[in-house]
mmCIF file of C-alpha atoms and ligand atoms in Angstrom:
data_model
loop_
_atom_site.group_PDB
_atom_site.id
_atom_site.type_symbol
_atom_site.label_atom_id
_atom_site.label_comp_id
_atom_site.label_asym_id
_atom_site.label_seq_id
_atom_site.Cartn_x
_atom_site.Cartn_y
_atom_site.Cartn_z
ATOM 1 C CA MET A 15 -21.816 19.074 15.133
ATOM 2 C CA GLY A 16 -22.141 16.370 12.514
ATOM 3 C CA ILE A 17 -23.582 12.892 12.615
ATOM 4 C CA LYS A 18 -21.732 10.610 15.013
ATOM 5 C CA LEU A 19 -23.276 7.239 14.173
ATOM 6 C CA VAL A 20 -24.548 5.888 10.848
ATOM 7 C CA VAL A 21 -26.381 2.556 10.961
ATOM 8 C CA LEU A 22 -27.050 0.506 7.825
ATOM 9 C CA THR A 23 -29.604 -2.281 8.079
ATOM 10 C CA GLY A 24 -30.528 -5.112 5.715
ATOM 11 C CA ALA A 25 -33.053 -7.902 5.559
ATOM 12 C CA GLY A 26 -31.418 -9.812 8.444
ATOM 13 C CA ILE A 27 -32.767 -7.327 11.001
ATOM 14 C CA SER A 28 -36.333 -8.207 9.984
ATOM 15 C CA ALA A 29 -35.727 -11.971 9.745
ATOM 16 C CA GLU A 30 -36.821 -12.639 13.318
ATOM 17 C CA SER A 31 -40.012 -10.675 12.607
ATOM 18 C CA GLY A 32 -40.762 -13.421 10.100
ATOM 19 C CA LEU A 33 -39.838 -11.562 6.913
ATOM 20 C CA ARG A 34 -37.803 -13.459 4.327
ATOM 21 C CA THR A 35 -34.280 -12.308 3.627
ATOM 22 C CA PHE A 36 -33.221 -12.194 -0.029
ATOM 23 C CA ARG A 37 -30.291 -14.574 -0.245
ATOM 24 C CA GLY A 38 -29.387 -17.853 1.366
ATOM 25 C CA ASN A 39 -31.684 -20.691 2.344
ATOM 26 C CA ASP A 40 -35.317 -20.092 1.383
ATOM 27 C CA GLY A 41 -34.480 -16.475 0.504
ATOM 28 C CA MET A 42 -36.841 -14.332 -1.572
ATOM 29 C CA TRP A 43 -34.676 -14.635 -4.679
ATOM 30 C CA GLU A 44 -34.971 -18.429 -4.507
ATOM 31 C CA HIS A 45 -38.726 -18.074 -4.957
ATOM 32 C CA GLU A 46 -38.906 -15.116 -7.320
ATOM 33 C CA ASN A 47 -36.931 -14.227 -10.394
ATOM 34 C CA ILE A 48 -35.324 -10.785 -10.070
ATOM 35 C CA GLU A 49 -35.876 -10.334 -13.831
ATOM 36 C CA ASP A 50 -39.654 -10.767 -13.337
ATOM 37 C CA VAL A 51 -40.250 -8.369 -10.475
ATOM 38 C CA CYS A 52 -37.306 -6.108 -9.754
ATOM 39 C CA THR A 53 -35.957 -4.522 -12.940
ATOM 40 C CA PRO A 54 -37.054 -1.576 -15.122
ATOM 41 C CA ARG A 55 -37.551 -4.097 -17.962
ATOM 42 C CA ALA A 56 -39.966 -6.145 -15.843
ATOM 43 C CA LEU A 57 -42.010 -3.012 -15.153
ATOM 44 C CA ARG A 58 -42.181 -2.193 -18.875
ATOM 45 C CA ARG A 59 -42.933 -5.786 -19.915
ATOM 46 C CA ASP A 60 -45.498 -6.758 -17.293
ATOM 47 C CA PRO A 61 -46.334 -3.961 -14.845
ATOM 48 C CA LYS A 62 -49.209 -5.929 -13.315
ATOM 49 C CA ARG A 63 -46.874 -8.785 -12.376
ATOM 50 C CA VAL A 64 -44.502 -6.322 -10.675
ATOM 51 C CA MET A 65 -47.324 -4.480 -8.885
ATOM 52 C CA ASP A 66 -48.858 -7.742 -7.680
ATOM 53 C CA PHE A 67 -45.552 -8.889 -6.191
ATOM 54 C CA TYR A 68 -45.242 -5.709 -4.126
ATOM 55 C CA ASN A 69 -49.013 -5.700 -3.362
ATOM 56 C CA PHE A 70 -48.541 -9.129 -1.820
ATOM 57 C CA LEU A 71 -45.597 -7.962 0.308
ATOM 58 C CA ARG A 72 -47.426 -4.751 1.363
ATOM 59 C CA LYS A 73 -50.559 -6.667 2.337
ATOM 60 C CA GLY A 74 -48.530 -9.046 4.507
ATOM 61 C CA LEU A 75 -46.690 -6.340 6.465
ATOM 62 C CA PRO A 76 -49.291 -5.863 9.256
ATOM 63 C CA ASN A 77 -48.765 -9.531 10.184
ATOM 64 C CA HIS A 78 -45.142 -8.798 11.104
ATOM 65 C CA GLN A 79 -44.125 -6.847 14.190
ATOM 66 C CA PRO A 80 -40.939 -4.903 14.900
ATOM 67 C CA ASN A 81 -38.522 -6.964 16.994
ATOM 68 C CA ALA A 82 -36.076 -6.121 19.784
ATOM 69 C CA ALA A 83 -33.410 -5.008 17.297
ATOM 70 C CA HIS A 84 -35.701 -2.465 15.579
ATOM 71 C CA ILE A 85 -36.804 -1.203 19.003
ATOM 72 C CA ALA A 86 -33.233 -0.879 20.301
ATOM 73 C CA LEU A 87 -32.285 1.279 17.292
ATOM 74 C CA ALA A 88 -35.330 3.505 17.846
ATOM 75 C CA GLU A 89 -34.285 3.945 21.487
ATOM 76 C CA LEU A 90 -30.707 4.708 20.500
ATOM 77 C CA GLU A 91 -32.013 7.383 18.127
ATOM 78 C CA LYS A 92 -33.937 8.987 21.000
ATOM 79 C CA ARG A 93 -30.732 9.087 23.026
ATOM 80 C CA LEU A 94 -28.481 10.423 20.232
ATOM 81 C CA GLY A 95 -30.895 12.736 18.394
ATOM 82 C CA ASP A 96 -29.195 14.549 15.511
ATOM 83 C CA ASP A 97 -26.009 12.535 16.039
ATOM 84 C CA PHE A 98 -27.782 9.501 14.601
ATOM 85 C CA LEU A 99 -28.769 8.400 11.091
ATOM 86 C CA LEU A 100 -30.398 5.124 10.114
ATOM 87 C CA VAL A 101 -30.077 4.020 6.497
ATOM 88 C CA THR A 102 -31.994 0.910 5.548
ATOM 89 C CA GLN A 103 -31.989 -1.273 2.460
ATOM 90 C CA ASN A 104 -35.290 -2.699 3.650
ATOM 91 C CA VAL A 105 -38.579 -1.705 2.073
ATOM 92 C CA ASP A 106 -40.633 -2.858 5.074
ATOM 93 C CA ASN A 107 -41.886 -0.356 7.676
ATOM 94 C CA LEU A 108 -40.695 -2.114 10.833
ATOM 95 C CA HIS A 109 -38.165 0.608 11.733
ATOM 96 C CA GLU A 110 -40.882 3.278 11.632
ATOM 97 C CA ARG A 111 -43.297 1.086 13.569
ATOM 98 C CA ALA A 112 -40.623 0.609 16.237
ATOM 99 C CA GLY A 113 -40.438 4.408 16.573
ATOM 100 C CA SER A 114 -37.484 5.361 14.341
ATOM 101 C CA LYS A 115 -37.829 8.810 12.774
ATOM 102 C CA ARG A 116 -34.503 9.462 11.053
ATOM 103 C CA VAL A 117 -34.742 6.615 8.533
ATOM 104 C CA LEU A 118 -33.638 6.784 4.916
ATOM 105 C CA HIS A 119 -35.084 3.988 2.769
ATOM 106 C CA MET A 120 -32.347 3.855 0.162
ATOM 107 C CA HIS A 121 -34.049 0.997 -1.752
ATOM 108 C CA GLY A 122 -37.521 2.509 -1.472
ATOM 109 C CA ASP A 123 -40.563 1.958 0.647
ATOM 110 C CA LEU A 124 -43.370 -0.593 0.254
ATOM 111 C CA MET A 125 -45.781 1.885 1.838
ATOM 112 C CA LYS A 126 -45.320 4.427 -0.966
ATOM 113 C CA LEU A 127 -46.008 4.643 -4.693
ATOM 114 C CA ARG A 128 -44.369 6.885 -7.218
ATOM 115 C CA CYS A 129 -45.554 8.659 -10.344
ATOM 116 C CA MET A 130 -44.342 7.241 -13.680
ATOM 117 C CA ASP A 131 -44.023 10.745 -15.160
ATOM 118 C CA ASN A 132 -42.499 12.724 -12.311
ATOM 119 C CA SER A 133 -40.239 11.019 -9.757
ATOM 120 C CA ASP A 134 -40.830 13.876 -7.272
ATOM 121 C CA HIS A 135 -44.451 12.751 -7.026
ATOM 122 C CA GLU A 136 -44.412 10.081 -4.328
ATOM 123 C CA PHE A 137 -47.191 9.355 -1.880
ATOM 124 C CA MET A 138 -48.131 7.057 0.989
ATOM 125 C CA PHE A 139 -50.191 4.060 -0.122
ATOM 126 C CA ASP A 140 -51.473 1.087 1.844
ATOM 127 C CA GLY A 141 -53.852 -0.496 -0.669
ATOM 128 C CA GLU A 142 -53.561 -2.608 -3.781
ATOM 129 C CA GLU A 143 -51.935 -0.920 -6.737
ATOM 130 C CA THR A 144 -53.495 -1.656 -10.158
ATOM 131 C CA LEU A 145 -52.903 -0.471 -13.717
ATOM 132 C CA GLU A 146 -55.682 2.055 -13.039
ATOM 133 C CA THR A 147 -54.066 3.626 -9.949
ATOM 134 C CA LYS A 148 -53.362 7.305 -10.655
ATOM 135 C CA CYS A 149 -50.826 9.770 -9.267
ATOM 136 C CA PRO A 150 -52.784 12.099 -6.938
ATOM 137 C CA PHE A 151 -50.675 15.075 -8.081
ATOM 138 C CA CYS A 152 -50.965 14.817 -11.870
ATOM 139 C CA GLY A 153 -53.126 11.799 -12.784
ATOM 140 C CA ALA A 154 -50.292 9.839 -14.475
ATOM 141 C CA LYS A 155 -49.720 6.099 -14.004
ATOM 142 C CA THR A 156 -47.920 4.868 -10.897
ATOM 143 C CA ARG A 157 -45.289 2.318 -9.921
ATOM 144 C CA PRO A 158 -44.110 0.850 -6.615
ATOM 145 C CA ASP A 159 -41.648 3.153 -4.822
ATOM 146 C CA ILE A 160 -39.004 0.455 -5.008
ATOM 147 C CA VAL A 161 -35.476 0.884 -6.358
ATOM 148 C CA PHE A 162 -35.059 -1.855 -8.946
ATOM 149 C CA PHE A 163 -31.768 -3.438 -9.936
ATOM 150 C CA GLU A 164 -29.964 -1.093 -12.356
ATOM 151 C CA GLU A 165 -31.653 1.951 -10.779
ATOM 152 C CA VAL A 166 -29.862 4.450 -8.558
ATOM 153 C CA PRO A 167 -30.725 4.208 -4.847
ATOM 154 C CA PHE A 168 -32.306 7.174 -3.085
ATOM 155 C CA TYR A 169 -30.638 9.730 -0.770
ATOM 156 C CA MET A 170 -27.102 8.973 -1.952
ATOM 157 C CA ASP A 171 -25.843 12.551 -1.424
ATOM 158 C CA GLU A 172 -27.214 12.699 2.094
ATOM 159 C CA ILE A 173 -25.863 9.233 2.933
ATOM 160 C CA GLN A 174 -22.389 9.968 1.592
ATOM 161 C CA ALA A 175 -22.231 13.228 3.539
ATOM 162 C CA ALA A 176 -23.143 11.365 6.731
ATOM 163 C CA LEU A 177 -20.618 8.587 6.038
ATOM 164 C CA ARG A 178 -17.881 11.174 5.566
ATOM 165 C CA GLU A 179 -18.417 12.725 8.966
ATOM 166 C CA CYS A 180 -19.494 9.816 11.187
ATOM 167 C CA LYS A 181 -17.235 8.434 13.913
ATOM 168 C CA GLU A 182 -18.900 5.021 13.855
ATOM 169 C CA PHE A 183 -20.486 3.061 11.023
ATOM 170 C CA VAL A 184 -22.335 -0.130 11.908
ATOM 171 C CA TYR A 185 -23.901 -2.504 9.395
ATOM 172 C CA ILE A 186 -26.517 -4.964 10.588
ATOM 173 C CA GLY A 187 -28.157 -7.989 8.942
ATOM 174 C CA THR A 188 -26.879 -7.436 5.437
ATOM 175 C CA SER A 189 -24.911 -9.784 3.192
ATOM 176 C CA SER A 190 -23.021 -6.743 1.823
ATOM 177 C CA VAL A 191 -23.154 -7.895 -1.763
ATOM 178 C CA VAL A 192 -25.437 -5.263 -3.284
ATOM 179 C CA TYR A 193 -23.752 -1.975 -4.231
ATOM 180 C CA PRO A 194 -23.649 0.872 -3.449
ATOM 181 C CA ALA A 195 -24.627 -0.130 0.120
ATOM 182 C CA ALA A 196 -21.892 -2.796 0.155
ATOM 183 C CA GLY A 197 -19.333 -0.033 -0.364
ATOM 184 C CA PHE A 198 -20.419 2.116 2.588
ATOM 185 C CA LYS A 199 -18.047 0.402 5.033
ATOM 186 C CA SER A 200 -14.936 1.117 2.935
ATOM 187 C CA PHE A 201 -16.139 4.650 2.200
ATOM 188 C CA ALA A 202 -16.770 5.435 5.897
ATOM 189 C CA LYS A 203 -13.478 3.814 6.871
ATOM 190 C CA SER A 204 -11.544 5.903 4.358
ATOM 191 C CA PHE A 205 -12.880 9.000 6.126
ATOM 192 C CA GLY A 206 -11.799 7.717 9.527
ATOM 193 C CA ALA A 207 -14.862 5.923 10.921
ATOM 194 C CA HIS A 208 -14.641 2.888 13.171
ATOM 195 C CA VAL A 209 -16.627 0.099 11.469
ATOM 196 C CA THR A 210 -18.675 -2.615 13.191
ATOM 197 C CA CYS A 211 -20.546 -5.573 11.694
ATOM 198 C CA LEU A 212 -23.488 -7.208 13.522
ATOM 199 C CA ASN A 213 -24.695 -10.264 11.618
ATOM 200 C CA LEU A 214 -25.536 -13.936 11.756
ATOM 201 C CA GLU A 215 -22.523 -14.598 9.534
ATOM 202 C CA VAL A 216 -19.531 -12.322 9.901
ATOM 203 C CA PRO A 217 -16.762 -11.704 7.361
ATOM 204 C CA ASP A 218 -13.329 -13.264 7.847
ATOM 205 C CA ASN A 219 -10.584 -10.653 7.994
ATOM 206 C CA ASP A 220 -12.562 -7.974 6.225
ATOM 207 C CA PRO A 221 -10.099 -5.098 5.752
ATOM 208 C CA TYR A 222 -12.803 -2.462 6.341
ATOM 209 C CA THR A 223 -14.447 -3.951 9.430
ATOM 210 C CA ASP A 224 -12.825 -3.270 12.814
ATOM 211 C CA VAL A 225 -15.169 -5.331 14.976
ATOM 212 C CA SER A 226 -17.541 -8.165 14.061
ATOM 213 C CA ILE A 227 -20.161 -9.530 16.415
ATOM 214 C CA GLN A 228 -21.834 -12.710 15.342
ATOM 215 C CA GLY A 229 -25.378 -13.617 16.384
ATOM 216 C CA LYS A 230 -29.073 -13.042 15.944
ATOM 217 C CA ALA A 231 -30.082 -9.424 15.545
ATOM 218 C CA THR A 232 -32.560 -9.549 18.455
ATOM 219 C CA GLU A 233 -29.748 -10.658 20.762
ATOM 220 C CA ILE A 234 -26.721 -8.676 19.615
ATOM 221 C CA VAL A 235 -28.261 -5.375 18.479
ATOM 222 C CA PRO A 236 -29.873 -4.376 21.826
ATOM 223 C CA LYS A 237 -26.616 -5.170 23.648
ATOM 224 C CA TRP A 238 -24.526 -3.200 21.175
ATOM 225 C CA CYS A 239 -26.911 -0.222 21.292
ATOM 226 C CA GLU A 240 -26.812 -0.157 25.095
ATOM 227 C CA SER A 241 -23.033 -0.129 25.106
ATOM 228 C CA PHE A 242 -22.686 2.596 22.453
ATOM 229 C CA LYS A 243 -21.327 5.789 23.982
HETATM 230 P P1 OAD B 323 -29.571 -10.568 2.170
HETATM 231 O O1 OAD B 323 -30.680 -11.553 2.116
HETATM 232 O O2 OAD B 323 -28.641 -10.518 1.018
HETATM 233 O O3 OAD B 323 -28.683 -10.782 3.483
HETATM 234 C C1 OAD B 323 -29.281 -10.927 4.738
HETATM 235 C C2 OAD B 323 -28.179 -11.055 5.779
HETATM 236 O O4 OAD B 323 -28.806 -11.140 7.047
HETATM 237 C C3 OAD B 323 -27.293 -12.307 5.632
HETATM 238 O O5 OAD B 323 -25.934 -11.925 5.746
HETATM 239 C C4 OAD B 323 -27.716 -13.192 6.817
HETATM 240 O O6 OAD B 323 -26.619 -13.922 7.361
HETATM 241 C C5 OAD B 323 -28.173 -12.159 7.824
HETATM 242 N N1 OAD B 323 -29.191 -12.645 8.775
HETATM 243 C C6 OAD B 323 -30.187 -13.529 8.566
HETATM 244 N N2 OAD B 323 -30.918 -13.701 9.679
HETATM 245 C C7 OAD B 323 -30.381 -12.885 10.626
HETATM 246 C C8 OAD B 323 -30.685 -12.606 12.002
HETATM 247 N N3 OAD B 323 -31.709 -13.194 12.629
HETATM 248 N N4 OAD B 323 -29.906 -11.719 12.662
HETATM 249 C C9 OAD B 323 -28.858 -11.120 12.042
HETATM 250 N N5 OAD B 323 -28.525 -11.339 10.750
HETATM 251 C C10 OAD B 323 -29.274 -12.209 10.046
HETATM 252 O O7 OAD B 323 -30.260 -9.129 2.410
HETATM 253 P P2 OAD B 323 -29.680 -7.676 2.156
HETATM 254 O O8 OAD B 323 -28.212 -7.621 2.410
HETATM 255 O O9 OAD B 323 -30.557 -6.736 2.886
HETATM 256 O O10 OAD B 323 -32.648 -4.977 -2.851
HETATM 257 O O11 OAD B 323 -29.934 -7.495 0.601
HETATM 258 C C11 OAD B 323 -29.601 -6.294 -0.014
HETATM 259 C C12 OAD B 323 -30.580 -5.980 -1.143
HETATM 260 O O12 OAD B 323 -30.644 -7.086 -2.028
HETATM 261 C C13 OAD B 323 -32.001 -5.797 -0.687
HETATM 262 O O13 OAD B 323 -32.273 -4.488 -0.230
HETATM 263 C C14 OAD B 323 -32.787 -6.087 -1.939
HETATM 264 C C15 OAD B 323 -32.032 -7.314 -2.398
HETATM 265 O O14 OAD B 323 -32.088 -7.619 -3.717
HETATM 266 C C16 OAD B 323 -33.656 -4.692 -3.699
HETATM 267 O O15 OAD B 323 -34.705 -5.303 -3.734
HETATM 268 C C17 OAD B 323 -33.368 -3.529 -4.597
#
């Protein structure tokens, strides 16, 4: 049997854990320039600047705890087992700390670094990356394991396969403006999935969304998870 439910999460699910979302009032991209910290050019031009930005975010993570929405998704995974797949655009580790196991970090993972010479060389890392940090497999230079703008997100084959076969696709706490994630709802719908949106702001008459539930993630996600059959 294939995957029954695919969940896509974005920054909004971690907002009530105190992590900044990217867009909107006081969002991350109001404080930082994408061109300085989140593009391949930025990494070539000033790698230390890029590393320091992600070092700062990594160092702050232990101060933020998973919230009721992360926990509800981890519990739903326990109930559904192989029928469940969680895809997140978030680079924080709150899903894992809530107990989720089947999580694909399509935009990368703050708790990992990657080799500059061989993209298969990735490793867990909870310290401060510097220009001297070396790949433990081959000794080459490293970079944050973050998918920058203009780079291709991870796990796309696996995600598309799951979207093709799922009965339900739910997207939570995402503004749905960054592709390819923004296209998952129409892709899943075209293969017959029922599509649900759980967000603080919901789309008006979105042709790909069957049901929208408006509210804070910590309030609406646990309820929705409980009711999912
Ligand atoms: P955004 O910041 O674009 O959108 C966050 C969404 O969460 C908005 O639609 C908010 O209305 C909603 N929201 C805020 N607080 C909420 C709450 N308490 N409960 C429920 N919803 C809430 O974040 P993403 O859509 O995740 O990529 O952004 C997508 C990508 O753009 C990110 O992964 C990142 C960014 O640039 C990279 O860094 C590559």
